[in-house]
Amino acid sequence: LQHPEQPTIIRNGQSVTFATLAEATRFLGDLLFVGEKSGFSSFRSLISLLMRDEESEFSDILRTMPVKKNAPPDRLPHLYLLGLDVVHYRGLLQTIKEIDRQTKLVSKIKSDLTRGNEINLKDIPAELNAEKTQVARIEAGLADLRAEPAFTEVEKDLNEIEAKLGALRATRKGVNFKIDQIRALPQPEAIDEVDLEIVFERARAGLGKLVQKSLEQARAFKEEIESFQRSLLNDELTILERQQRELNLKIRSLSQQHSEIVSRIDRKGTLRELSSGLKMAVHQQQNYHRRAALFQEYKDADQQKEDLQGERRQAIDHLRKELSENAAVEETMNNQVAAIHDRIMGNSDASFTLTVNTKTTVKQPLNLDLRILDDGSHSIDRTKVFIYDCALMFAECTQGRHPGFLLHDNIFDVDQDTLVQCLNYLQEQDDSGEDFQYILTLNREKIEVEERAKLIQLDVQDHCRASFTKANPFLGFRYQETRKASH
């Protein structure tokens, strides 16, 4: 406790102190997986199964992390203990991830190609063929045009004129939009003469001498307001219409200059046929080549996705074949689960199965399913986890790889009879010569009655390694757990 970040490990009577927790973890991993050929070497992953987090609530045999963590359970340590091909399954999971990434890429490219599904994907090849023919004519025409000696001299002028025309047309479009908006506005609401007279007379009757102005003066004020409203819109509309006329004149003048230059050099009528000018012709070229490249990228990405799906199908077939060849492992685990359930619950109504889910949308194709009678309740689920973890530790098919170590922190939030039978089962395993270490935390008050009645075979006091009370708290001082802020 004095140096929690520098642990000491005692092995065969010799103490080794490590500078960091990471070094100690690697050392234990090397000891555990020495000579291991299965491809599994994650000490942390295996320990998370052997030392389940209390915040997992022991709700599922696969979930070892806190229930608040939205992450899929890691099946690899289970496969390692069961003697199944860890490397192959890890590769299958990687293929599934790549399929997900490739599917997103294909969808994105398709959306770009079809402009958000405005165009049918099947129509793209025909459109590209038409554009290809048009671009070929454009490129041939431009090549002929550039061959004209006079073209080089005027190319810069043409580009400048087309740039100015583009800017002026964009400005004119904005002015036209504003004019249309003003013309679409409803006329300012005029105050009815009768309504004005009624309001005026009511005000004068209520306020008496305070109202000195005449009805004619009020009318004049009303007309001034209405005239001001009209003048604001009319003035703005007048300004915009003047801008519109000026822009039209400039565009007409530049267009005439453009035509005069073209007529001097375009003997074959290439630019007149294009009708869009040099920049638009180049833009059309670039747009075609971009779409053609994007369509090829889509086909390549879609083909890669199909190839990955083929790899996934092969990997699934390999997994199914492996389970068939290792049917004895499933049978041994199933028998062990049924035997433990019979010892604790008094019946063999329990089962363990390994199945493969072939649906393409599934992220974890291998299912490890342990079912017991009436599972689903808080107490039963905890019992199910206890049975599964013990089956992994004691079954013949897993003992060779299991380190014989298990820690359950507050797992026995179950009914009293189940608690008693679980403790007795552990004692019977110890009596039969099983070599294992089981660590649990237990509220001693919960079993005092059963201990006095000698219903518990396990000598709790003899096996107690640490006892904590309010007077003798854990770590030697009182503390309170801090809750991590949820995001």
Tab-separated table of C-alpha atoms in Angstrom:
chain	number	residue	atom	x	y	z
A	1	LEU	CA	0.000	0.000	0.000
A	2	GLN	CA	2.958	2.328	0.495
A	3	HIS	CA	3.925	2.029	-3.190
A	4	PRO	CA	0.768	0.955	-5.082
A	5	GLU	CA	2.305	1.818	-8.466
A	6	GLN	CA	5.359	-0.379	-7.773
A	7	PRO	CA	3.977	-3.861	-7.008
A	8	THR	CA	5.986	-6.744	-5.614
A	9	ILE	CA	5.347	-10.280	-6.885
A	10	ILE	CA	6.537	-13.268	-4.848
A	11	ARG	CA	7.273	-16.339	-6.985
A	12	ASN	CA	8.738	-19.550	-5.603
A	13	GLY	CA	9.754	-17.666	-2.471
A	14	GLN	CA	11.567	-14.923	-4.367
A	15	SER	CA	10.324	-11.316	-4.387
A	16	VAL	CA	10.452	-9.183	-7.511
A	17	THR	CA	9.546	-5.484	-7.337
A	18	PHE	CA	8.513	-3.744	-10.543
A	19	ALA	CA	8.872	-0.073	-11.395
A	20	THR	CA	5.371	0.145	-12.903
A	21	LEU	CA	2.098	-1.754	-12.965
A	22	ALA	CA	2.535	-2.265	-16.716
A	23	GLU	CA	5.815	-4.133	-16.159
A	24	ALA	CA	4.207	-6.367	-13.529
A	25	THR	CA	1.297	-7.073	-15.868
A	26	ARG	CA	3.649	-8.070	-18.690
A	27	PHE	CA	5.562	-10.348	-16.309
A	28	LEU	CA	2.386	-12.173	-15.241
A	29	GLY	CA	1.274	-12.425	-18.871
A	30	ASP	CA	4.590	-13.992	-19.845
A	31	LEU	CA	4.230	-16.557	-17.044
A	32	LEU	CA	0.651	-17.385	-17.973
A	33	PHE	CA	1.069	-17.661	-21.744
A	34	VAL	CA	4.554	-19.191	-21.939
A	35	GLY	CA	4.542	-21.776	-24.733
A	36	GLU	CA	0.986	-20.833	-25.692
A	37	LYS	CA	0.317	-21.415	-29.401
A	38	SER	CA	-3.325	-20.332	-29.579
A	39	GLY	CA	-2.461	-16.735	-30.464
A	40	PHE	CA	-4.088	-15.360	-27.325
A	41	SER	CA	-1.776	-13.267	-25.173
A	42	SER	CA	-3.887	-10.563	-23.521
A	43	PHE	CA	-3.382	-10.912	-19.785
A	44	ARG	CA	-5.646	-7.921	-19.119
A	45	SER	CA	-8.482	-9.405	-21.178
A	46	LEU	CA	-8.280	-12.762	-19.403
A	47	ILE	CA	-8.114	-11.152	-15.959
A	48	SER	CA	-11.240	-9.124	-16.734
A	49	LEU	CA	-13.061	-12.460	-17.052
A	50	LEU	CA	-11.495	-13.989	-13.946
A	51	MET	CA	-12.020	-10.803	-11.885
A	52	ARG	CA	-15.367	-9.443	-13.058
A	53	ASP	CA	-16.037	-5.797	-12.278
A	54	GLU	CA	-18.704	-5.461	-9.590
A	55	GLU	CA	-20.336	-2.760	-11.736
A	56	SER	CA	-21.009	-5.409	-14.380
A	57	GLU	CA	-23.749	-6.462	-11.932
A	58	PHE	CA	-23.055	-10.076	-12.987
A	59	SER	CA	-25.932	-9.720	-15.438
A	60	ASP	CA	-24.453	-11.761	-18.274
A	61	ILE	CA	-21.810	-14.470	-18.630
A	62	LEU	CA	-20.047	-12.526	-21.406
A	63	ARG	CA	-20.179	-9.016	-19.969
A	64	THR	CA	-17.350	-8.345	-17.530
A	65	MET	CA	-17.239	-4.540	-17.752
A	66	PRO	CA	-19.536	-2.018	-16.044
A	67	VAL	CA	-23.018	-2.044	-17.546
A	68	LYS	CA	-22.702	1.698	-18.269
A	69	LYS	CA	-19.903	1.048	-20.759
A	70	ASN	CA	-21.400	0.711	-24.206
A	71	ALA	CA	-18.912	-1.776	-25.614
A	72	PRO	CA	-19.425	-5.307	-26.944
A	73	PRO	CA	-18.281	-8.113	-24.626
A	74	ASP	CA	-14.902	-9.591	-25.484
A	75	ARG	CA	-15.352	-13.236	-26.478
A	76	LEU	CA	-11.657	-13.952	-27.034
A	77	PRO	CA	-10.775	-14.968	-23.434
A	78	HIS	CA	-13.761	-17.353	-23.464
A	79	LEU	CA	-12.564	-18.884	-26.743
A	80	TYR	CA	-9.033	-19.192	-25.361
A	81	LEU	CA	-10.195	-21.116	-22.287
A	82	LEU	CA	-12.423	-23.327	-24.446
A	83	GLY	CA	-9.465	-24.148	-26.704
A	84	LEU	CA	-10.974	-22.635	-29.864
A	85	ASP	CA	-9.051	-20.797	-32.592
A	86	VAL	CA	-8.573	-17.286	-31.216
A	87	VAL	CA	-6.522	-16.029	-34.171
A	88	HIS	CA	-9.160	-17.042	-36.696
A	89	TYR	CA	-12.006	-15.465	-34.739
A	90	ARG	CA	-10.022	-12.267	-34.237
A	91	GLY	CA	-9.496	-12.159	-38.004
A	92	LEU	CA	-13.228	-12.671	-38.555
A	93	LEU	CA	-14.035	-9.714	-36.299
A	94	GLN	CA	-11.510	-7.582	-38.198
A	95	THR	CA	-13.138	-8.557	-41.502
A	96	ILE	CA	-16.550	-7.541	-40.135
A	97	LYS	CA	-15.137	-4.143	-39.107
A	98	GLU	CA	-13.635	-3.678	-42.572
A	99	ILE	CA	-17.001	-4.548	-44.147
A	100	ASP	CA	-18.653	-1.856	-42.021
A	101	ARG	CA	-16.057	0.717	-43.087
A	102	GLN	CA	-16.336	-0.336	-46.732
A	103	THR	CA	-20.146	-0.175	-46.604
A	104	LYS	CA	-19.973	3.420	-45.338
A	105	LEU	CA	-17.457	4.304	-48.061
A	106	VAL	CA	-19.650	2.777	-50.791
A	107	SER	CA	-22.698	4.661	-49.481
A	108	LYS	CA	-20.796	7.962	-49.430
A	109	ILE	CA	-19.479	7.558	-52.982
A	110	LYS	CA	-22.935	6.515	-54.190
A	111	SER	CA	-24.471	9.609	-52.592
A	112	ASP	CA	-21.915	11.843	-54.356
A	113	LEU	CA	-22.489	10.119	-57.693
A	114	THR	CA	-26.280	10.284	-57.534
A	115	ARG	CA	-26.376	13.759	-55.940
A	116	GLY	CA	-28.160	12.438	-52.877
A	117	ASN	CA	-30.148	9.785	-54.813
A	118	GLU	CA	-31.558	12.346	-57.267
A	119	ILE	CA	-30.168	10.171	-60.071
A	120	ASN	CA	-30.615	6.427	-60.424
A	121	LEU	CA	-27.254	4.685	-60.063
A	122	LYS	CA	-28.109	2.450	-63.041
A	123	ASP	CA	-28.322	5.549	-65.251
A	124	ILE	CA	-24.780	6.692	-64.437
A	125	PRO	CA	-22.973	4.551	-67.099
A	126	ALA	CA	-25.267	5.871	-69.867
A	127	GLU	CA	-24.769	9.463	-68.689
A	128	LEU	CA	-21.014	8.988	-68.611
A	129	ASN	CA	-21.047	7.572	-72.153
A	130	ALA	CA	-22.943	10.634	-73.386
A	131	GLU	CA	-20.608	12.978	-71.510
A	132	LYS	CA	-17.583	11.094	-72.825
A	133	THR	CA	-18.700	11.641	-76.426
A	134	GLN	CA	-19.409	15.302	-75.770
A	135	VAL	CA	-16.083	15.837	-74.015
A	136	ALA	CA	-14.268	14.103	-76.880
A	137	ARG	CA	-15.811	16.620	-79.296
A	138	ILE	CA	-14.906	19.452	-76.940
A	139	GLU	CA	-11.303	18.285	-76.644
A	140	ALA	CA	-10.990	17.852	-80.408
A	141	GLY	CA	-12.514	21.263	-81.016
A	142	LEU	CA	-10.293	22.948	-78.473
A	143	ALA	CA	-7.257	21.234	-79.967
A	144	ASP	CA	-8.166	22.614	-83.404
A	145	LEU	CA	-8.869	26.005	-81.918
A	146	ARG	CA	-5.573	26.175	-80.086
A	147	ALA	CA	-3.845	25.258	-83.328
A	148	GLU	CA	-4.979	28.600	-84.764
A	149	PRO	CA	-2.025	31.052	-84.632
A	150	ALA	CA	-4.258	33.896	-83.494
A	151	PHE	CA	-5.702	31.936	-80.578
A	152	THR	CA	-2.689	32.310	-78.294
A	153	GLU	CA	-2.873	36.072	-78.601
A	154	VAL	CA	-6.525	36.331	-77.554
A	155	GLU	CA	-6.813	33.397	-75.106
A	156	LYS	CA	-5.969	35.602	-72.122
A	157	ASP	CA	-8.501	38.228	-73.215
A	158	LEU	CA	-11.204	35.591	-73.629
A	159	ASN	CA	-10.541	34.156	-70.172
A	160	GLU	CA	-10.672	37.612	-68.588
A	161	ILE	CA	-13.938	38.481	-70.342
A	162	GLU	CA	-15.498	35.157	-69.322
A	163	ALA	CA	-14.424	35.711	-65.706
A	164	LYS	CA	-16.003	39.179	-65.699
A	165	LEU	CA	-19.166	37.846	-67.333
A	166	GLY	CA	-19.417	35.143	-64.688
A	167	ALA	CA	-19.109	37.659	-61.853
A	168	LEU	CA	-21.603	40.095	-63.434
A	169	ARG	CA	-24.162	37.354	-64.051
A	170	ALA	CA	-23.870	36.212	-60.439
A	171	THR	CA	-24.408	39.800	-59.236
A	172	ARG	CA	-27.380	40.243	-61.586
A	173	LYS	CA	-28.911	37.049	-60.270
A	174	GLY	CA	-28.775	38.456	-56.727
A	175	VAL	CA	-30.287	41.801	-57.814
A	176	ASN	CA	-33.091	40.040	-59.703
A	177	PHE	CA	-33.861	37.980	-56.620
A	178	LYS	CA	-34.177	41.108	-54.438
A	179	ILE	CA	-36.431	42.805	-57.024
A	180	ASP	CA	-38.697	39.759	-57.136
A	181	GLN	CA	-38.879	39.735	-53.339
A	182	ILE	CA	-39.940	43.401	-53.142
A	183	ARG	CA	-42.532	42.985	-55.896
A	184	ALA	CA	-43.934	39.963	-54.099
A	185	LEU	CA	-44.426	41.902	-50.844
A	186	PRO	CA	-48.046	42.814	-49.994
A	187	GLN	CA	-48.941	46.513	-50.016
A	188	PRO	CA	-48.669	48.241	-46.605
A	189	GLU	CA	-51.964	47.972	-44.797
A	190	ALA	CA	-53.926	51.275	-45.015
A	191	ILE	CA	-55.948	52.411	-42.013
A	192	ASP	CA	-59.643	52.668	-42.861
A	193	GLU	CA	-61.107	56.216	-42.557
A	194	VAL	CA	-64.110	55.001	-40.551
A	195	ASP	CA	-61.888	53.060	-38.139
A	196	LEU	CA	-59.681	56.116	-37.696
A	197	GLU	CA	-62.676	58.340	-36.902
A	198	ILE	CA	-64.084	55.850	-34.358
A	199	VAL	CA	-60.728	55.529	-32.567
A	200	PHE	CA	-60.247	59.302	-32.563
A	201	GLU	CA	-63.690	60.037	-31.088
A	202	ARG	CA	-63.207	57.380	-28.375
A	203	ALA	CA	-59.866	58.850	-27.402
A	204	ARG	CA	-61.265	62.381	-27.261
A	205	ALA	CA	-64.282	61.247	-25.209
A	206	GLY	CA	-62.043	59.472	-22.727
A	207	LEU	CA	-59.314	62.069	-22.397
A	208	GLY	CA	-61.288	65.276	-22.963
A	209	LYS	CA	-59.129	68.396	-23.140
A	210	LEU	CA	-55.944	66.344	-23.309
A	211	VAL	CA	-56.769	65.608	-26.978
A	212	GLN	CA	-56.280	68.919	-28.757
A	213	LYS	CA	-55.620	67.798	-32.354
A	214	SER	CA	-58.418	67.604	-34.896
A	215	LEU	CA	-59.497	64.601	-36.921
A	216	GLU	CA	-58.070	66.281	-40.035
A	217	GLN	CA	-54.653	66.475	-38.390
A	218	ALA	CA	-54.829	62.764	-37.505
A	219	ARG	CA	-55.742	61.986	-41.111
A	220	ALA	CA	-52.789	63.970	-42.360
A	221	PHE	CA	-50.453	62.121	-39.990
A	222	LYS	CA	-51.844	58.779	-41.201
A	223	GLU	CA	-51.228	59.744	-44.815
A	224	GLU	CA	-47.666	60.773	-43.993
A	225	ILE	CA	-46.972	57.352	-42.444
A	226	GLU	CA	-48.452	55.479	-45.397
A	227	SER	CA	-46.550	57.671	-47.849
A	228	PHE	CA	-43.300	57.012	-45.953
A	229	GLN	CA	-43.883	53.250	-46.060
A	230	ARG	CA	-44.482	53.351	-49.816
A	231	SER	CA	-41.488	55.570	-50.444
A	232	LEU	CA	-39.112	53.203	-48.610
A	233	LEU	CA	-40.011	50.265	-50.853
A	234	ASN	CA	-40.234	52.373	-54.009
A	235	ASP	CA	-36.827	53.958	-53.399
A	236	GLU	CA	-35.160	50.590	-52.842
A	237	LEU	CA	-36.902	49.124	-55.894
A	238	THR	CA	-35.782	52.099	-58.008
A	239	ILE	CA	-32.156	51.626	-56.930
A	240	LEU	CA	-32.250	47.902	-57.671
A	241	GLU	CA	-33.854	48.382	-61.088
A	242	ARG	CA	-31.164	50.933	-61.976
A	243	GLN	CA	-28.489	48.402	-60.928
A	244	GLN	CA	-30.237	45.775	-63.040
A	245	ARG	CA	-30.142	47.993	-66.147
A	246	GLU	CA	-26.476	48.833	-65.593
A	247	LEU	CA	-25.580	45.164	-65.202
A	248	ASN	CA	-27.495	44.236	-68.355
A	249	LEU	CA	-25.594	46.884	-70.310
A	250	LYS	CA	-22.217	45.676	-69.021
A	251	ILE	CA	-23.059	42.024	-69.738
A	252	ARG	CA	-24.277	42.913	-73.249
A	253	SER	CA	-21.127	44.895	-73.929
A	254	LEU	CA	-18.785	42.153	-72.709
A	255	SER	CA	-20.727	39.478	-74.593
A	256	GLN	CA	-20.345	41.528	-77.785
A	257	GLN	CA	-16.592	41.844	-77.173
A	258	HIS	CA	-16.395	38.078	-76.626
A	259	SER	CA	-18.265	37.379	-79.877
A	260	GLU	CA	-16.048	39.744	-81.861
A	261	ILE	CA	-12.873	38.063	-80.601
A	262	VAL	CA	-14.266	34.585	-81.262
A	263	SER	CA	-15.385	35.476	-84.769
A	264	ARG	CA	-11.842	36.508	-85.665
A	265	ILE	CA	-10.263	33.165	-84.718
A	266	ASP	CA	-13.011	30.519	-84.640
A	267	ARG	CA	-13.185	29.662	-88.346
A	268	LYS	CA	-14.598	26.176	-87.672
A	269	GLY	CA	-17.231	27.383	-85.234
A	270	THR	CA	-15.887	25.365	-82.321
A	271	LEU	CA	-16.567	27.936	-79.638
A	272	ARG	CA	-19.936	28.843	-81.134
A	273	GLU	CA	-20.833	25.148	-81.013
A	274	LEU	CA	-19.742	24.951	-77.390
A	275	SER	CA	-21.624	28.187	-76.719
A	276	SER	CA	-20.209	28.231	-73.206
A	277	GLY	CA	-16.746	29.622	-73.705
A	278	LEU	CA	-13.354	28.275	-72.795
A	279	LYS	CA	-13.756	28.076	-69.039
A	280	MET	CA	-17.057	26.231	-69.225
A	281	ALA	CA	-15.582	23.839	-71.773
A	282	VAL	CA	-12.665	23.092	-69.471
A	283	HIS	CA	-15.071	22.770	-66.527
A	284	GLN	CA	-17.151	20.269	-68.504
A	285	GLN	CA	-14.018	18.264	-69.217
A	286	GLN	CA	-13.004	18.258	-65.568
A	287	ASN	CA	-16.498	17.363	-64.382
A	288	TYR	CA	-16.655	14.362	-66.712
A	289	HIS	CA	-13.246	13.057	-65.680
A	290	ARG	CA	-14.137	13.580	-61.998
A	291	ARG	CA	-17.427	11.670	-62.337
A	292	ALA	CA	-15.788	8.907	-64.377
A	293	ALA	CA	-13.068	8.514	-61.734
A	294	LEU	CA	-15.659	8.583	-58.953
A	295	PHE	CA	-17.737	5.911	-60.690
A	296	GLN	CA	-14.647	3.728	-61.073
A	297	GLU	CA	-13.880	4.311	-57.385
A	298	TYR	CA	-17.439	3.228	-56.557
A	299	LYS	CA	-17.090	0.019	-58.583
A	300	ASP	CA	-13.724	-0.754	-56.973
A	301	ALA	CA	-15.075	-0.081	-53.466
A	302	ASP	CA	-18.188	-2.160	-54.114
A	303	GLN	CA	-16.053	-5.017	-55.458
A	304	GLN	CA	-13.810	-4.838	-52.396
A	305	LYS	CA	-16.917	-4.981	-50.208
A	306	GLU	CA	-18.091	-8.109	-52.054
A	307	ASP	CA	-14.634	-9.656	-51.642
A	308	LEU	CA	-14.735	-8.945	-47.896
A	309	GLN	CA	-18.204	-10.453	-47.662
A	310	GLY	CA	-16.828	-13.532	-49.389
A	311	GLU	CA	-14.007	-13.678	-46.820
A	312	ARG	CA	-16.606	-13.345	-44.062
A	313	ARG	CA	-18.637	-16.259	-45.447
A	314	GLN	CA	-15.501	-18.417	-45.624
A	315	ALA	CA	-14.548	-17.461	-42.067
A	316	ILE	CA	-18.071	-18.262	-40.846
A	317	ASP	CA	-17.892	-21.671	-42.552
A	318	HIS	CA	-14.505	-22.257	-40.897
A	319	LEU	CA	-15.986	-21.347	-37.507
A	320	ARG	CA	-18.943	-23.695	-37.963
A	321	LYS	CA	-16.593	-26.495	-38.993
A	322	GLU	CA	-14.397	-25.812	-35.962
A	323	LEU	CA	-17.376	-26.026	-33.599
A	324	SER	CA	-18.409	-29.287	-35.250
A	325	GLU	CA	-14.906	-30.710	-34.810
A	326	ASN	CA	-14.849	-29.553	-31.174
A	327	ALA	CA	-18.321	-30.764	-30.274
A	328	ALA	CA	-16.767	-32.580	-27.298
A	329	VAL	CA	-15.807	-29.209	-25.766
A	330	GLU	CA	-19.392	-27.990	-25.925
A	331	GLU	CA	-20.654	-31.298	-24.521
A	332	THR	CA	-18.147	-31.249	-21.639
A	333	MET	CA	-19.058	-27.676	-20.706
A	334	ASN	CA	-22.750	-28.494	-21.002
A	335	ASN	CA	-22.371	-31.478	-18.659
A	336	GLN	CA	-20.319	-29.419	-16.190
A	337	VAL	CA	-22.926	-26.632	-16.142
A	338	ALA	CA	-25.742	-29.129	-15.623
A	339	ALA	CA	-23.815	-30.865	-12.809
A	340	ILE	CA	-23.078	-27.609	-10.940
A	341	HIS	CA	-26.679	-26.477	-11.368
A	342	ASP	CA	-27.900	-29.812	-10.029
A	343	ARG	CA	-25.632	-29.476	-6.983
A	344	ILE	CA	-26.686	-25.892	-6.201
A	345	MET	CA	-30.305	-25.731	-7.366
A	346	GLY	CA	-31.302	-29.387	-6.988
A	347	ASN	CA	-32.041	-30.058	-10.669
A	348	SER	CA	-30.211	-30.325	-13.988
A	349	ASP	CA	-32.419	-27.834	-15.803
A	350	ALA	CA	-29.469	-25.929	-17.307
A	351	SER	CA	-27.566	-25.961	-20.577
A	352	PHE	CA	-24.589	-24.493	-22.388
A	353	THR	CA	-24.455	-24.110	-26.173
A	354	LEU	CA	-22.117	-22.690	-28.810
A	355	THR	CA	-23.862	-21.464	-31.971
A	356	VAL	CA	-22.979	-19.381	-35.015
A	357	ASN	CA	-25.176	-16.530	-36.223
A	358	THR	CA	-24.771	-16.207	-40.002
A	359	LYS	CA	-26.751	-12.965	-40.442
A	360	THR	CA	-24.658	-10.350	-42.255
A	361	THR	CA	-25.699	-7.589	-39.831
A	362	VAL	CA	-24.329	-9.411	-36.772
A	363	LYS	CA	-21.115	-7.987	-35.306
A	364	GLN	CA	-20.356	-11.008	-33.068
A	365	PRO	CA	-21.157	-14.227	-34.989
A	366	LEU	CA	-20.339	-16.618	-32.125
A	367	ASN	CA	-22.955	-17.041	-29.409
A	368	LEU	CA	-22.100	-18.545	-26.016
A	369	ASP	CA	-25.405	-19.187	-24.334
A	370	LEU	CA	-25.933	-20.526	-20.820
A	371	ARG	CA	-29.548	-21.052	-19.813
A	372	ILE	CA	-30.895	-22.084	-16.438
A	373	LEU	CA	-34.406	-22.391	-15.067
A	374	ASP	CA	-36.170	-19.034	-14.621
A	375	ASP	CA	-33.139	-16.996	-15.699
A	376	GLY	CA	-33.600	-13.274	-16.156
A	377	SER	CA	-34.025	-12.225	-12.533
A	378	HIS	CA	-31.332	-10.402	-10.543
A	379	SER	CA	-30.582	-13.356	-8.259
A	380	ILE	CA	-30.764	-16.033	-10.956
A	381	ASP	CA	-28.464	-14.132	-13.323
A	382	ARG	CA	-25.800	-13.869	-10.610
A	383	THR	CA	-26.130	-17.578	-9.946
A	384	LYS	CA	-25.767	-18.223	-13.668
A	385	VAL	CA	-22.502	-16.251	-13.797
A	386	PHE	CA	-21.191	-18.161	-10.759
A	387	ILE	CA	-22.028	-21.496	-12.405
A	388	TYR	CA	-20.421	-20.485	-15.706
A	389	ASP	CA	-17.213	-19.183	-14.137
A	390	CYS	CA	-16.886	-22.310	-12.002
A	391	ALA	CA	-17.549	-24.527	-15.027
A	392	LEU	CA	-14.712	-22.770	-16.887
A	393	MET	CA	-12.413	-23.354	-13.916
A	394	PHE	CA	-13.275	-27.009	-13.260
A	395	ALA	CA	-14.287	-28.528	-16.639
A	396	GLU	CA	-11.743	-30.931	-18.147
A	397	CYS	CA	-11.806	-29.089	-21.483
A	398	THR	CA	-10.690	-25.788	-19.912
A	399	GLN	CA	-8.588	-26.700	-16.864
A	400	GLY	CA	-5.356	-26.928	-18.860
A	401	ARG	CA	-5.555	-23.251	-19.824
A	402	HIS	CA	-7.383	-21.849	-16.786
A	403	PRO	CA	-5.027	-20.381	-14.140
A	404	GLY	CA	-7.253	-21.824	-11.385
A	405	PHE	CA	-8.017	-18.386	-10.026
A	406	LEU	CA	-11.362	-16.624	-9.653
A	407	LEU	CA	-12.479	-13.465	-7.868
A	408	HIS	CA	-16.116	-12.499	-7.303
A	409	ASP	CA	-16.759	-9.193	-5.566
A	410	ASN	CA	-20.253	-9.099	-4.029
A	411	ILE	CA	-21.656	-11.681	-6.424
A	412	PHE	CA	-23.729	-13.396	-3.728
A	413	ASP	CA	-26.619	-10.958	-3.663
A	414	VAL	CA	-28.862	-14.006	-3.964
A	415	ASP	CA	-31.358	-15.896	-1.847
A	416	GLN	CA	-30.032	-17.581	1.300
A	417	ASP	CA	-30.405	-21.171	0.127
A	418	THR	CA	-28.512	-20.477	-3.105
A	419	LEU	CA	-25.753	-18.723	-1.139
A	420	VAL	CA	-25.399	-21.682	1.230
A	421	GLN	CA	-25.300	-24.218	-1.614
A	422	CYS	CA	-22.692	-22.182	-3.557
A	423	LEU	CA	-20.396	-22.045	-0.515
A	424	ASN	CA	-20.893	-25.764	0.115
A	425	TYR	CA	-20.101	-26.519	-3.534
A	426	LEU	CA	-16.797	-24.651	-3.216
A	427	GLN	CA	-15.940	-26.628	-0.078
A	428	GLU	CA	-16.736	-29.900	-1.859
A	429	GLN	CA	-14.443	-28.936	-4.732
A	430	ASP	CA	-11.683	-28.230	-2.223
A	431	ASP	CA	-12.316	-31.547	-0.477
A	432	SER	CA	-12.117	-33.419	-3.793
A	433	GLY	CA	-8.580	-32.157	-4.336
A	434	GLU	CA	-9.226	-29.473	-6.930
A	435	ASP	CA	-6.332	-26.998	-7.030
A	436	PHE	CA	-7.870	-23.546	-7.234
A	437	GLN	CA	-8.005	-20.179	-5.522
A	438	TYR	CA	-11.382	-18.519	-5.101
A	439	ILE	CA	-11.630	-15.028	-3.613
A	440	LEU	CA	-14.964	-13.526	-2.629
A	441	THR	CA	-16.286	-10.667	-0.542
A	442	LEU	CA	-19.123	-11.500	1.798
A	443	ASN	CA	-21.155	-9.755	4.466
A	444	ARG	CA	-20.584	-12.034	7.458
A	445	GLU	CA	-23.908	-11.068	9.019
A	446	LYS	CA	-25.683	-12.596	6.046
A	447	ILE	CA	-24.650	-16.144	6.962
A	448	GLU	CA	-24.510	-16.026	10.782
A	449	VAL	CA	-27.805	-17.906	11.183
A	450	GLU	CA	-26.771	-20.624	8.729
A	451	GLU	CA	-23.357	-20.960	10.381
A	452	ARG	CA	-24.932	-21.451	13.801
A	453	ALA	CA	-27.270	-24.044	12.299
A	454	LYS	CA	-24.219	-25.754	10.767
A	455	LEU	CA	-25.805	-25.583	7.304
A	456	ILE	CA	-22.583	-24.269	5.781
A	457	GLN	CA	-19.806	-26.819	5.263
A	458	LEU	CA	-17.234	-24.152	4.415
A	459	ASP	CA	-15.252	-22.974	7.436
A	460	VAL	CA	-15.609	-19.257	6.724
A	461	GLN	CA	-13.436	-18.165	9.631
A	462	ASP	CA	-10.632	-20.532	8.658
A	463	HIS	CA	-10.643	-19.277	5.067
A	464	CYS	CA	-10.955	-15.597	5.969
A	465	ARG	CA	-7.912	-13.617	4.821
A	466	ALA	CA	-9.140	-10.112	5.692
A	467	SER	CA	-11.970	-8.781	7.814
A	468	PHE	CA	-13.166	-5.183	7.759
A	469	THR	CA	-15.595	-3.359	10.015
A	470	LYS	CA	-16.485	0.262	10.728
A	471	ALA	CA	-13.881	0.223	13.482
A	472	ASN	CA	-11.345	-1.498	11.214
A	473	PRO	CA	-12.017	-0.123	7.706
A	474	PHE	CA	-10.354	-1.175	4.472
A	475	LEU	CA	-7.055	0.712	3.843
A	476	GLY	CA	-7.031	1.650	7.530
A	477	PHE	CA	-9.136	4.797	7.176
A	478	ARG	CA	-12.641	5.794	6.267
A	479	TYR	CA	-13.225	6.748	2.649
A	480	GLN	CA	-16.019	7.208	0.149
A	481	GLU	CA	-15.996	6.061	-3.455
A	482	THR	CA	-16.177	8.876	-5.978
A	483	ARG	CA	-18.611	8.488	-8.816
A	484	LYS	CA	-17.354	9.242	-12.283
A	485	ALA	CA	-19.336	11.966	-13.966
A	486	SER	CA	-21.590	10.604	-16.683
A	487	HIS	CA	-21.328	12.175	-20.118
